[in-house]
Amino acid sequence: MQPVDRTDENRNLWGIFLLCAIVLICYSNNFNAGWHLDDYPNIISNTRLHVDVLTFDALKQSFTALPSDPGNKIWRPLPCLSLALNWYWGEDDPIGYHGVNLILHMIVACVLFLTVKLLLQTPAVKADSTPGSRHIIALLAASLWAVNPIQTQAVTYIIQRMAVMAAMFSILGLYAYLRGRLTVGRERWGWFSAVAAFFVCALLSKENAVLFPFSVLLIEFIFFMKRLPMSRTKAWLTTRNGLIAGFLLIAVIAFIVLNTAGNPINFGYYDKRPFSLWERLLSQPRILFFYLSLLFYPAPWRFSIEHEINHSLSLFTPWTTFPAIFGVVGLIGVATLTARKRPLLSFGIFFFFLNHLVESTILPLELVFEHRNYLPSFFIFLPVAYWFNQLVVSYRRENTSIFIMLVVLFTVILTATGLGCYDRNKAWKTDYSLWYDAFQKAPGRARSLMALGVAIGWGEEDIPNKHDIALGIFNRALKLPGARKNETAQIYGNLGLIHMARGEWPQAIAAYHKALEISPNERKIRFDLVRGLIALGRWHESEKQIDILLADEFATPSELSYKGFVNLWLKKPENALRIFQEVLASDYRDAFVYHNIGVAMARLDYPERGKWFLERALEIVEKESRGRIIIYLTLMENRHMDDDVFGAKDATYRLLAEYGLDEILDTLRLLPATHNYPPMDTEAVSRILSRNLVDIAQSVDAR
């Protein structure tokens, strides 16, 4: 056991308090931010995260919450578990999610601060600093990292909790490793055991944590091994063998964890990208320099969810490609040559490039995303903080005026960076604010325009003629390059939705067909096409499209229920009922299914059984919805078919108790022109309603 340094402990507490306060101030407005982009499929629509009871079985389902293959593969279980717990406490209210993300960011910043202090105590640099200066350097480096606006995409974009948690466990692992290396005695093996545990947790958060062992080796080579005599002493052999055994174990763990989630590298996805593997590799050096420019010139107007950066076609197209490659090689060369004399600079450079290897090299990911810098930028400000501290210490003795100027300068830089962070968070408030910001900064990108059109067309903002504006935006977006080949298909799909909202069904169907010609596997667009065909009563065409949806492995009970619905309209109630029985067998329940079964039962001369399903539909359907009125009208028809006069009158009473007569009559008038509900004899229902209204009026007069 080493003696506890109370002075250093107090410094740590004050440093942690100050860091948390700074982060809280800079992120105080991120609680106003909403859901964005990948939040919707990964959280809002991901039912495996929608936990309503705190039981092991309920929480366990979050471990296999991959949206494209739910229930089959373990996928980032620790972040998914945390999101499931968030859902339990607040469902789709984003405030709680932002609170957790901010706490995680504070933890990362504080552990980074403590880790930098330990790095400054390693053999390579310990002689160059005092306990007091180490504290200042660590606090400066961690503060500059924590409030840099580039981190907002990881912290405020809720689903990037996965990146934050992987980074958190990685920095905890580095801290534990340094504690183990700097501790004498048996206690060090406890710290080394913690390293393995944190590495596993990082891998269970996001796959890019696979580089963690190389980060540890980087620390070992730069801060320890180059400073030790290479004699074959017993101590050296023990350390070396322990490291080799430890990393072999870690490699086995990494292999097992990554392969439980299936193939972690899918090069086939390049078919969906507008660039090849070679073009992506050529592009990334330019993008890495762009990231560095964002880190060191963090003006809030430079950040965006979408950046207008074209991929490189060759070494000289664009001309910056070759200089960027040369620059990366040059920086790595500088890091290699300065490893002994300037280890902090060397480490910052190596760590940045090393931890970009997963997301900035061969994988078929999009070219640019700011959140990819969350972990790689951990130590990028360490040499800056070290040199600044050296200047301050030097001029403190020699020139008080320059010393004061330096302190003021750093205060201004940190304040400006923090204000930039606060300002950047404003863009994340709504989909409209985020994508309007992206459109201003990347007007030549299809996705920014498409997403802005979606935000205007279906967002909460009160914008006059929103559908007309969205239509113009989508048509403009069709002329721009996208991040994926299927982006054009998605734009056509959104055009179809706008035409549907305007009641322009033929134009909507034409847009959907264009989308599916480009990308036949767009399931949502095909389902929207089904809805459009149903609205026009084109039953055979809609059934054909439904069969295409049902033919692949991703078919859903909801899609199957629409096949039953179409069969009802095709006057095949037996087929419809058989299909709906399949739907019920899959444990899928909703008002639409119960409503259709009720109608099918009545058409097959089982009105009493049909009534039971209609009552179940009324229990589920939302209050104050037109669908609820229609279910009541169907119930009246059902009771009439069973010659149940009192039952029909009771359904009328219940309907009038919830809705006004004008609203009911408007719904009845609309029904013959729509096919979005099960078939109904509206003339018969109108007669039943009229007769029951007369009876009700007479009974009131009699009283």
PDB file of N, CA and C in Angstrom, residues 446-512:
ATOM      1  N   ALA A 446     -27.786  16.065 -50.554  1.00  0.00           N
ATOM      2  CA  ALA A 446     -29.181  15.637 -50.660  1.00  0.00           C
ATOM      3  C   ALA A 446     -29.797  15.374 -49.294  1.00  0.00           C
ATOM      4  N   ARG A 447     -29.016  14.762 -48.388  1.00  0.00           N
ATOM      5  CA  ARG A 447     -29.614  14.370 -47.109  1.00  0.00           C
ATOM      6  C   ARG A 447     -30.052  15.577 -46.288  1.00  0.00           C
ATOM      7  N   SER A 448     -29.236  16.640 -46.276  1.00  0.00           N
ATOM      8  CA  SER A 448     -29.622  17.803 -45.484  1.00  0.00           C
ATOM      9  C   SER A 448     -30.926  18.398 -46.006  1.00  0.00           C
ATOM     10  N   LEU A 449     -31.082  18.439 -47.336  1.00  0.00           N
ATOM     11  CA  LEU A 449     -32.326  18.956 -47.913  1.00  0.00           C
ATOM     12  C   LEU A 449     -33.492  18.011 -47.652  1.00  0.00           C
ATOM     13  N   MET A 450     -33.265  16.707 -47.839  1.00  0.00           N
ATOM     14  CA  MET A 450     -34.334  15.740 -47.621  1.00  0.00           C
ATOM     15  C   MET A 450     -34.826  15.789 -46.176  1.00  0.00           C
ATOM     16  N   ALA A 451     -33.888  15.796 -45.231  1.00  0.00           N
ATOM     17  CA  ALA A 451     -34.272  15.820 -43.820  1.00  0.00           C
ATOM     18  C   ALA A 451     -34.959  17.134 -43.457  1.00  0.00           C
ATOM     19  N   LEU A 452     -34.525  18.239 -44.066  1.00  0.00           N
ATOM     20  CA  LEU A 452     -35.196  19.518 -43.832  1.00  0.00           C
ATOM     21  C   LEU A 452     -36.624  19.468 -44.369  1.00  0.00           C
ATOM     22  N   GLY A 453     -36.798  18.851 -45.539  1.00  0.00           N
ATOM     23  CA  GLY A 453     -38.140  18.699 -46.091  1.00  0.00           C
ATOM     24  C   GLY A 453     -39.045  17.882 -45.184  1.00  0.00           C
ATOM     25  N   VAL A 454     -38.499  16.806 -44.615  1.00  0.00           N
ATOM     26  CA  VAL A 454     -39.268  15.981 -43.671  1.00  0.00           C
ATOM     27  C   VAL A 454     -39.632  16.798 -42.435  1.00  0.00           C
ATOM     28  N   ALA A 455     -38.664  17.563 -41.913  1.00  0.00           N
ATOM     29  CA  ALA A 455     -38.906  18.372 -40.713  1.00  0.00           C
ATOM     30  C   ALA A 455     -39.974  19.431 -40.964  1.00  0.00           C
ATOM     31  N   ILE A 456     -39.980  20.008 -42.163  1.00  0.00           N
ATOM     32  CA  ILE A 456     -40.994  21.018 -42.495  1.00  0.00           C
ATOM     33  C   ILE A 456     -42.342  20.352 -42.741  1.00  0.00           C
ATOM     34  N   GLY A 457     -42.339  19.270 -43.522  1.00  0.00           N
ATOM     35  CA  GLY A 457     -43.592  18.618 -43.898  1.00  0.00           C
ATOM     36  C   GLY A 457     -44.333  17.978 -42.749  1.00  0.00           C
ATOM     37  N   TRP A 458     -43.590  17.412 -41.773  1.00  0.00           N
ATOM     38  CA  TRP A 458     -44.248  16.684 -40.689  1.00  0.00           C
ATOM     39  C   TRP A 458     -43.807  17.137 -39.298  1.00  0.00           C
ATOM     40  N   GLY A 459     -43.046  18.221 -39.238  1.00  0.00           N
ATOM     41  CA  GLY A 459     -42.561  18.706 -37.954  1.00  0.00           C
ATOM     42  C   GLY A 459     -43.610  19.487 -37.189  1.00  0.00           C
ATOM     43  N   GLU A 460     -43.229  19.892 -35.978  1.00  0.00           N
ATOM     44  CA  GLU A 460     -44.150  20.605 -35.095  1.00  0.00           C
ATOM     45  C   GLU A 460     -44.201  22.104 -35.383  1.00  0.00           C
ATOM     46  N   GLU A 461     -43.237  22.618 -36.166  1.00  0.00           N
ATOM     47  CA  GLU A 461     -43.221  24.048 -36.452  1.00  0.00           C
ATOM     48  C   GLU A 461     -44.448  24.457 -37.267  1.00  0.00           C
ATOM     49  N   ASP A 462     -45.010  25.602 -36.914  1.00  0.00           N
ATOM     50  CA  ASP A 462     -46.180  26.127 -37.617  1.00  0.00           C
ATOM     51  C   ASP A 462     -45.709  26.925 -38.830  1.00  0.00           C
ATOM     52  N   ILE A 463     -45.572  26.241 -39.956  1.00  0.00           N
ATOM     53  CA  ILE A 463     -45.060  26.866 -41.175  1.00  0.00           C
ATOM     54  C   ILE A 463     -46.182  26.878 -42.216  1.00  0.00           C
ATOM     55  N   PRO A 464     -46.568  28.061 -42.716  1.00  0.00           N
ATOM     56  CA  PRO A 464     -47.634  28.123 -43.736  1.00  0.00           C
ATOM     57  C   PRO A 464     -47.240  27.352 -44.995  1.00  0.00           C
ATOM     58  N   ASN A 465     -48.216  26.693 -45.601  1.00  0.00           N
ATOM     59  CA  ASN A 465     -48.003  25.954 -46.856  1.00  0.00           C
ATOM     60  C   ASN A 465     -46.848  24.955 -46.740  1.00  0.00           C
ATOM     61  N   LYS A 466     -46.762  24.291 -45.603  1.00  0.00           N
ATOM     62  CA  LYS A 466     -45.610  23.422 -45.341  1.00  0.00           C
ATOM     63  C   LYS A 466     -45.468  22.301 -46.370  1.00  0.00           C
ATOM     64  N   HIS A 467     -46.590  21.745 -46.829  1.00  0.00           N
ATOM     65  CA  HIS A 467     -46.494  20.654 -47.798  1.00  0.00           C
ATOM     66  C   HIS A 467     -45.980  21.152 -49.150  1.00  0.00           C
ATOM     67  N   ASP A 468     -46.385  22.355 -49.546  1.00  0.00           N
ATOM     68  CA  ASP A 468     -45.881  22.930 -50.799  1.00  0.00           C
ATOM     69  C   ASP A 468     -44.378  23.180 -50.705  1.00  0.00           C
ATOM     70  N   ILE A 469     -43.939  23.717 -49.554  1.00  0.00           N
ATOM     71  CA  ILE A 469     -42.511  23.989 -49.352  1.00  0.00           C
ATOM     72  C   ILE A 469     -41.719  22.685 -49.372  1.00  0.00           C
ATOM     73  N   ALA A 470     -42.231  21.678 -48.657  1.00  0.00           N
ATOM     74  CA  ALA A 470     -41.538  20.382 -48.600  1.00  0.00           C
ATOM     75  C   ALA A 470     -41.442  19.751 -49.987  1.00  0.00           C
ATOM     76  N   LEU A 471     -42.505  19.891 -50.774  1.00  0.00           N
ATOM     77  CA  LEU A 471     -42.507  19.332 -52.131  1.00  0.00           C
ATOM     78  C   LEU A 471     -41.393  19.954 -52.975  1.00  0.00           C
ATOM     79  N   GLY A 472     -41.251  21.276 -52.872  1.00  0.00           N
ATOM     80  CA  GLY A 472     -40.187  21.958 -53.608  1.00  0.00           C
ATOM     81  C   GLY A 472     -38.803  21.532 -53.145  1.00  0.00           C
ATOM     82  N   ILE A 473     -38.650  21.341 -51.832  1.00  0.00           N
ATOM     83  CA  ILE A 473     -37.356  20.928 -51.273  1.00  0.00           C
ATOM     84  C   ILE A 473     -36.980  19.533 -51.762  1.00  0.00           C
ATOM     85  N   PHE A 474     -37.939  18.608 -51.759  1.00  0.00           N
ATOM     86  CA  PHE A 474     -37.650  17.241 -52.204  1.00  0.00           C
ATOM     87  C   PHE A 474     -37.269  17.212 -53.687  1.00  0.00           C
ATOM     88  N   ASN A 475     -37.966  17.994 -54.493  1.00  0.00           N
ATOM     89  CA  ASN A 475     -37.633  18.038 -55.922  1.00  0.00           C
ATOM     90  C   ASN A 475     -36.232  18.596 -56.146  1.00  0.00           C
ATOM     91  N   ARG A 476     -35.842  19.566 -55.324  1.00  0.00           N
ATOM     92  CA  ARG A 476     -34.488  20.116 -55.423  1.00  0.00           C
ATOM     93  C   ARG A 476     -33.453  19.089 -54.962  1.00  0.00           C
ATOM     94  N   ALA A 477     -33.795  18.333 -53.907  1.00  0.00           N
ATOM     95  CA  ALA A 477     -32.860  17.340 -53.359  1.00  0.00           C
ATOM     96  C   ALA A 477     -32.554  16.233 -54.360  1.00  0.00           C
ATOM     97  N   LEU A 478     -33.490  15.954 -55.262  1.00  0.00           N
ATOM     98  CA  LEU A 478     -33.276  14.902 -56.261  1.00  0.00           C
ATOM     99  C   LEU A 478     -32.079  15.193 -57.166  1.00  0.00           C
ATOM    100  N   LYS A 479     -31.677  16.456 -57.253  1.00  0.00           N
ATOM    101  CA  LYS A 479     -30.588  16.848 -58.152  1.00  0.00           C
ATOM    102  C   LYS A 479     -29.222  16.835 -57.475  1.00  0.00           C
ATOM    103  N   LEU A 480     -29.181  16.486 -56.169  1.00  0.00           N
ATOM    104  CA  LEU A 480     -27.938  16.590 -55.405  1.00  0.00           C
ATOM    105  C   LEU A 480     -27.369  15.214 -55.069  1.00  0.00           C
ATOM    106  N   PRO A 481     -26.034  15.121 -54.839  1.00  0.00           N
ATOM    107  CA  PRO A 481     -25.419  13.840 -54.448  1.00  0.00           C
ATOM    108  C   PRO A 481     -25.765  13.472 -53.014  1.00  0.00           C
ATOM    109  N   GLY A 482     -25.854  12.174 -52.755  1.00  0.00           N
ATOM    110  CA  GLY A 482     -26.198  11.707 -51.418  1.00  0.00           C
ATOM    111  C   GLY A 482     -25.109  10.852 -50.808  1.00  0.00           C
ATOM    112  N   ALA A 483     -25.293  10.527 -49.523  1.00  0.00           N
ATOM    113  CA  ALA A 483     -24.319   9.706 -48.810  1.00  0.00           C
ATOM    114  C   ALA A 483     -24.511   8.222 -49.104  1.00  0.00           C
ATOM    115  N   ARG A 484     -25.713   7.861 -49.597  1.00  0.00           N
ATOM    116  CA  ARG A 484     -26.009   6.469 -49.933  1.00  0.00           C
ATOM    117  C   ARG A 484     -26.719   6.443 -51.280  1.00  0.00           C
ATOM    118  N   LYS A 485     -26.573   5.341 -51.990  1.00  0.00           N
ATOM    119  CA  LYS A 485     -27.215   5.228 -53.296  1.00  0.00           C
ATOM    120  C   LYS A 485     -28.736   5.210 -53.172  1.00  0.00           C
ATOM    121  N   ASN A 486     -29.242   4.720 -52.035  1.00  0.00           N
ATOM    122  CA  ASN A 486     -30.691   4.642 -51.890  1.00  0.00           C
ATOM    123  C   ASN A 486     -31.302   5.959 -51.413  1.00  0.00           C
ATOM    124  N   GLU A 487     -30.482   7.006 -51.283  1.00  0.00           N
ATOM    125  CA  GLU A 487     -31.006   8.290 -50.814  1.00  0.00           C
ATOM    126  C   GLU A 487     -32.004   8.872 -51.811  1.00  0.00           C
ATOM    127  N   THR A 488     -31.740   8.690 -53.097  1.00  0.00           N
ATOM    128  CA  THR A 488     -32.678   9.170 -54.116  1.00  0.00           C
ATOM    129  C   THR A 488     -34.014   8.457 -53.975  1.00  0.00           C
ATOM    130  N   ALA A 489     -33.965   7.160 -53.695  1.00  0.00           N
ATOM    131  CA  ALA A 489     -35.201   6.403 -53.477  1.00  0.00           C
ATOM    132  C   ALA A 489     -35.962   6.954 -52.277  1.00  0.00           C
ATOM    133  N   GLN A 490     -35.246   7.291 -51.223  1.00  0.00           N
ATOM    134  CA  GLN A 490     -35.899   7.829 -50.037  1.00  0.00           C
ATOM    135  C   GLN A 490     -36.527   9.191 -50.310  1.00  0.00           C
ATOM    136  N   ILE A 491     -35.881   9.986 -51.155  1.00  0.00           N
ATOM    137  CA  ILE A 491     -36.460  11.286 -51.516  1.00  0.00           C
ATOM    138  C   ILE A 491     -37.769  11.072 -52.273  1.00  0.00           C
ATOM    139  N   TYR A 492     -37.763  10.135 -53.227  1.00  0.00           N
ATOM    140  CA  TYR A 492     -39.009   9.820 -53.939  1.00  0.00           C
ATOM    141  C   TYR A 492     -40.076   9.308 -52.968  1.00  0.00           C
ATOM    142  N   GLY A 493     -39.643   8.511 -51.987  1.00  0.00           N
ATOM    143  CA  GLY A 493     -40.588   8.030 -50.983  1.00  0.00           C
ATOM    144  C   GLY A 493     -41.220   9.166 -50.206  1.00  0.00           C
ATOM    145  N   ASN A 494     -40.422  10.163 -49.852  1.00  0.00           N
ATOM    146  CA  ASN A 494     -40.958  11.329 -49.146  1.00  0.00           C
ATOM    147  C   ASN A 494     -41.853  12.173 -50.047  1.00  0.00           C
ATOM    148  N   LEU A 495     -41.499  12.255 -51.330  1.00  0.00           N
ATOM    149  CA  LEU A 495     -42.394  12.930 -52.280  1.00  0.00           C
ATOM    150  C   LEU A 495     -43.762  12.251 -52.299  1.00  0.00           C
ATOM    151  N   GLY A 496     -43.736  10.914 -52.282  1.00  0.00           N
ATOM    152  CA  GLY A 496     -44.991  10.171 -52.254  1.00  0.00           C
ATOM    153  C   GLY A 496     -45.824  10.498 -51.031  1.00  0.00           C
ATOM    154  N   LEU A 497     -45.166  10.598 -49.881  1.00  0.00           N
ATOM    155  CA  LEU A 497     -45.888  10.922 -48.646  1.00  0.00           C
ATOM    156  C   LEU A 497     -46.513  12.311 -48.712  1.00  0.00           C
ATOM    157  N   ILE A 498     -45.780  13.277 -49.287  1.00  0.00           N
ATOM    158  CA  ILE A 498     -46.328  14.627 -49.423  1.00  0.00           C
ATOM    159  C   ILE A 498     -47.550  14.614 -50.340  1.00  0.00           C
ATOM    160  N   HIS A 499     -47.443  13.901 -51.461  1.00  0.00           N
ATOM    161  CA  HIS A 499     -48.594  13.805 -52.369  1.00  0.00           C
ATOM    162  C   HIS A 499     -49.779  13.136 -51.670  1.00  0.00           C
ATOM    163  N   MET A 500     -49.514  12.122 -50.842  1.00  0.00           N
ATOM    164  CA  MET A 500     -50.600  11.483 -50.092  1.00  0.00           C
ATOM    165  C   MET A 500     -51.260  12.477 -49.148  1.00  0.00           C
ATOM    166  N   ALA A 501     -50.435  13.276 -48.460  1.00  0.00           N
ATOM    167  CA  ALA A 501     -50.971  14.266 -47.521  1.00  0.00           C
ATOM    168  C   ALA A 501     -51.828  15.306 -48.242  1.00  0.00           C
ATOM    169  N   ARG A 502     -51.511  15.552 -49.507  1.00  0.00           N
ATOM    170  CA  ARG A 502     -52.285  16.516 -50.305  1.00  0.00           C
ATOM    171  C   ARG A 502     -53.459  15.854 -51.034  1.00  0.00           C
ATOM    172  N   GLY A 503     -53.626  14.543 -50.818  1.00  0.00           N
ATOM    173  CA  GLY A 503     -54.708  13.823 -51.474  1.00  0.00           C
ATOM    174  C   GLY A 503     -54.445  13.527 -52.932  1.00  0.00           C
ATOM    175  N   GLU A 504     -53.177  13.619 -53.353  1.00  0.00           N
ATOM    176  CA  GLU A 504     -52.808  13.395 -54.755  1.00  0.00           C
ATOM    177  C   GLU A 504     -52.320  11.949 -54.907  1.00  0.00           C
ATOM    178  N   TRP A 505     -53.264  11.018 -54.884  1.00  0.00           N
ATOM    179  CA  TRP A 505     -52.924   9.601 -54.821  1.00  0.00           C
ATOM    180  C   TRP A 505     -52.196   9.089 -56.062  1.00  0.00           C
ATOM    181  N   PRO A 506     -52.622   9.424 -57.276  1.00  0.00           N
ATOM    182  CA  PRO A 506     -51.880   8.915 -58.449  1.00  0.00           C
ATOM    183  C   PRO A 506     -50.423   9.382 -58.472  1.00  0.00           C
ATOM    184  N   GLN A 507     -50.188  10.662 -58.118  1.00  0.00           N
ATOM    185  CA  GLN A 507     -48.812  11.173 -58.074  1.00  0.00           C
ATOM    186  C   GLN A 507     -48.000  10.463 -56.993  1.00  0.00           C
ATOM    187  N   ALA A 508     -48.654  10.172 -55.868  1.00  0.00           N
ATOM    188  CA  ALA A 508     -47.968   9.463 -54.781  1.00  0.00           C
ATOM    189  C   ALA A 508     -47.531   8.079 -55.242  1.00  0.00           C
ATOM    190  N   ILE A 509     -48.439   7.373 -55.895  1.00  0.00           N
ATOM    191  CA  ILE A 509     -48.122   6.015 -56.356  1.00  0.00           C
ATOM    192  C   ILE A 509     -47.004   6.045 -57.396  1.00  0.00           C
ATOM    193  N   ALA A 510     -47.019   7.045 -58.269  1.00  0.00           N
ATOM    194  CA  ALA A 510     -45.951   7.171 -59.274  1.00  0.00           C
ATOM    195  C   ALA A 510     -44.601   7.401 -58.599  1.00  0.00           C
ATOM    196  N   ALA A 511     -44.578   8.228 -57.546  1.00  0.00           N
ATOM    197  CA  ALA A 511     -43.327   8.494 -56.818  1.00  0.00           C
ATOM    198  C   ALA A 511     -42.818   7.227 -56.139  1.00  0.00           C
ATOM    199  N   TYR A 512     -43.734   6.447 -55.560  1.00  0.00           N
ATOM    200  CA  TYR A 512     -43.323   5.202 -54.895  1.00  0.00           C
ATOM    201  C   TYR A 512     -42.743   4.207 -55.902  1.00  0.00           C
TER     202      TYR A 512
END
